[in-house]
mmCIF file of C-alpha atoms in Angstrom:
data_model
loop_
_atom_site.group_PDB
_atom_site.id
_atom_site.type_symbol
_atom_site.label_atom_id
_atom_site.label_comp_id
_atom_site.label_asym_id
_atom_site.label_seq_id
_atom_site.Cartn_x
_atom_site.Cartn_y
_atom_site.Cartn_z
ATOM 1 C CA MET L 1 0.000 0.000 0.000
ATOM 2 C CA THR L 2 2.872 2.422 0.602
ATOM 3 C CA PRO L 3 4.318 2.418 -2.985
ATOM 4 C CA LEU L 4 0.931 3.406 -4.475
ATOM 5 C CA HIS L 5 0.536 6.113 -1.886
ATOM 6 C CA ARG L 6 3.921 7.604 -2.812
ATOM 7 C CA ARG L 7 3.084 7.621 -6.506
ATOM 8 C CA GLY L 8 -0.078 9.583 -5.857
ATOM 9 C CA GLY L 9 1.823 12.212 -3.929
ATOM 10 C CA CYS L 10 4.533 12.368 -6.562
ATOM 11 C CA SER L 11 2.057 12.874 -9.392
ATOM 12 C CA THR L 12 0.297 15.599 -7.418
ATOM 13 C CA LEU L 13 3.624 17.339 -6.872
ATOM 14 C CA LEU L 14 4.535 17.067 -10.564
ATOM 15 C CA ALA L 15 1.121 18.429 -11.555
ATOM 16 C CA ALA L 16 1.594 21.413 -9.253
ATOM 17 C CA ILE L 17 5.049 22.125 -10.706
ATOM 18 C CA ALA L 18 3.705 21.816 -14.258
ATOM 19 C CA GLU L 19 0.886 24.232 -13.502
ATOM 20 C CA PHE L 20 3.351 26.708 -11.991
ATOM 21 C CA GLU L 21 5.585 26.455 -15.077
ATOM 22 C CA ARG L 22 2.583 26.982 -17.350
ATOM 23 C CA ASP L 23 1.640 30.132 -15.431
ATOM 24 C CA LEU L 24 5.180 31.469 -15.841
ATOM 25 C CA ILE L 25 5.103 30.791 -19.586
ATOM 26 C CA ARG L 26 1.708 32.447 -19.951
ATOM 27 C CA GLU L 27 2.933 35.512 -18.072
ATOM 28 C CA ARG L 28 6.119 35.838 -20.150
ATOM 29 C CA THR L 29 4.347 35.397 -23.479
ATOM 30 C CA GLY L 30 1.647 37.851 -22.432
ATOM 31 C CA ASP L 31 4.283 40.452 -21.602
ATOM 32 C CA GLY L 32 5.987 39.840 -24.937
ATOM 33 C CA ARG L 33 2.718 40.251 -26.827
ATOM 34 C CA LYS L 34 2.000 43.539 -25.042
ATOM 35 C CA ARG L 35 5.462 44.850 -25.930
ATOM 36 C CA ALA L 36 5.021 43.783 -29.539
ATOM 37 C CA MET L 37 1.632 45.504 -29.764
ATOM 38 C CA THR L 38 3.058 48.758 -28.437
ATOM 39 C CA ASN L 39 5.798 48.481 -31.091
ATOM 40 C CA GLY L 40 3.154 48.144 -33.808
ATOM 41 C CA VAL L 41 3.514 44.443 -34.625
ATOM 42 C CA LYS L 42 0.458 43.001 -36.371
ATOM 43 C CA PHE L 43 -0.772 39.579 -35.287
ATOM 44 C CA GLY L 44 -2.470 36.928 -37.379
ATOM 45 C CA ARG L 45 -2.212 35.800 -40.953
ATOM 46 C CA LYS L 46 -1.443 38.193 -43.751
ATOM 47 C CA PRO L 47 -4.406 38.724 -46.073
ATOM 48 C CA LYS L 48 -4.344 36.738 -49.318
ATOM 49 C CA LEU L 49 -5.868 39.614 -51.257
ATOM 50 C CA SER L 50 -4.845 43.252 -51.162
ATOM 51 C CA GLU L 51 -7.445 45.935 -50.521
ATOM 52 C CA TYR L 52 -7.506 46.719 -54.231
ATOM 53 C CA GLN L 53 -8.047 43.049 -55.123
ATOM 54 C CA ARG L 54 -10.885 42.798 -52.608
ATOM 55 C CA ASP L 55 -12.606 45.840 -54.087
ATOM 56 C CA GLU L 56 -12.178 44.453 -57.608
ATOM 57 C CA ALA L 57 -13.572 41.051 -56.586
ATOM 58 C CA ILE L 58 -16.630 42.700 -55.032
ATOM 59 C CA LYS L 59 -17.231 44.739 -58.203
ATOM 60 C CA ARG L 60 -16.870 41.590 -60.316
ATOM 61 C CA ARG L 61 -19.408 39.775 -58.121
ATOM 62 C CA GLU L 62 -21.840 42.633 -58.472
ATOM 63 C CA ALA L 63 -21.319 42.526 -62.254
ATOM 64 C CA GLY L 64 -22.511 38.917 -62.245
ATOM 65 C CA GLU L 65 -19.261 36.983 -62.566
ATOM 66 C CA THR L 66 -19.283 33.603 -60.825
ATOM 67 C CA LEU L 67 -17.447 33.063 -57.563
ATOM 68 C CA ALA L 68 -15.435 30.246 -59.126
ATOM 69 C CA GLU L 69 -14.154 32.467 -61.955
ATOM 70 C CA ILE L 70 -13.168 35.234 -59.560
ATOM 71 C CA ALA L 71 -11.496 32.823 -57.161
ATOM 72 C CA LYS L 72 -9.526 31.161 -59.954
ATOM 73 C CA SER L 73 -8.232 34.497 -61.245
ATOM 74 C CA TYR L 74 -6.853 35.364 -57.798
ATOM 75 C CA ALA L 75 -5.682 31.791 -57.011
ATOM 76 C CA VAL L 76 -7.795 31.577 -53.842
ATOM 77 C CA ASP L 77 -10.617 29.309 -52.745
ATOM 78 C CA VAL L 78 -14.235 30.093 -53.592
ATOM 79 C CA SER L 79 -15.031 30.438 -49.880
ATOM 80 C CA MET L 80 -12.574 33.343 -49.686
ATOM 81 C CA ILE L 81 -14.492 35.252 -52.340
ATOM 82 C CA SER L 82 -17.875 34.354 -50.875
ATOM 83 C CA ARG L 83 -16.893 36.012 -47.575
ATOM 84 C CA LEU L 84 -16.233 39.387 -49.215
#
């Protein structure tokens, strides 16, 4: 009965250490993100289409061109054009 009891205590201790480490990581990365934001760093993916391309795609949709044709001309998926 003693060996199982020790394992339980050991796993609890390791879990507490892991949680503490995770909190430290979260704090450091949060501080880094705040610094980056103040320095003007943009987060997230870069847009596949420029603002001009988006405007052109919208005009082409309004003119009656199919989503598939527009998407193919910009080398993007149809769902990308449908969200504009």
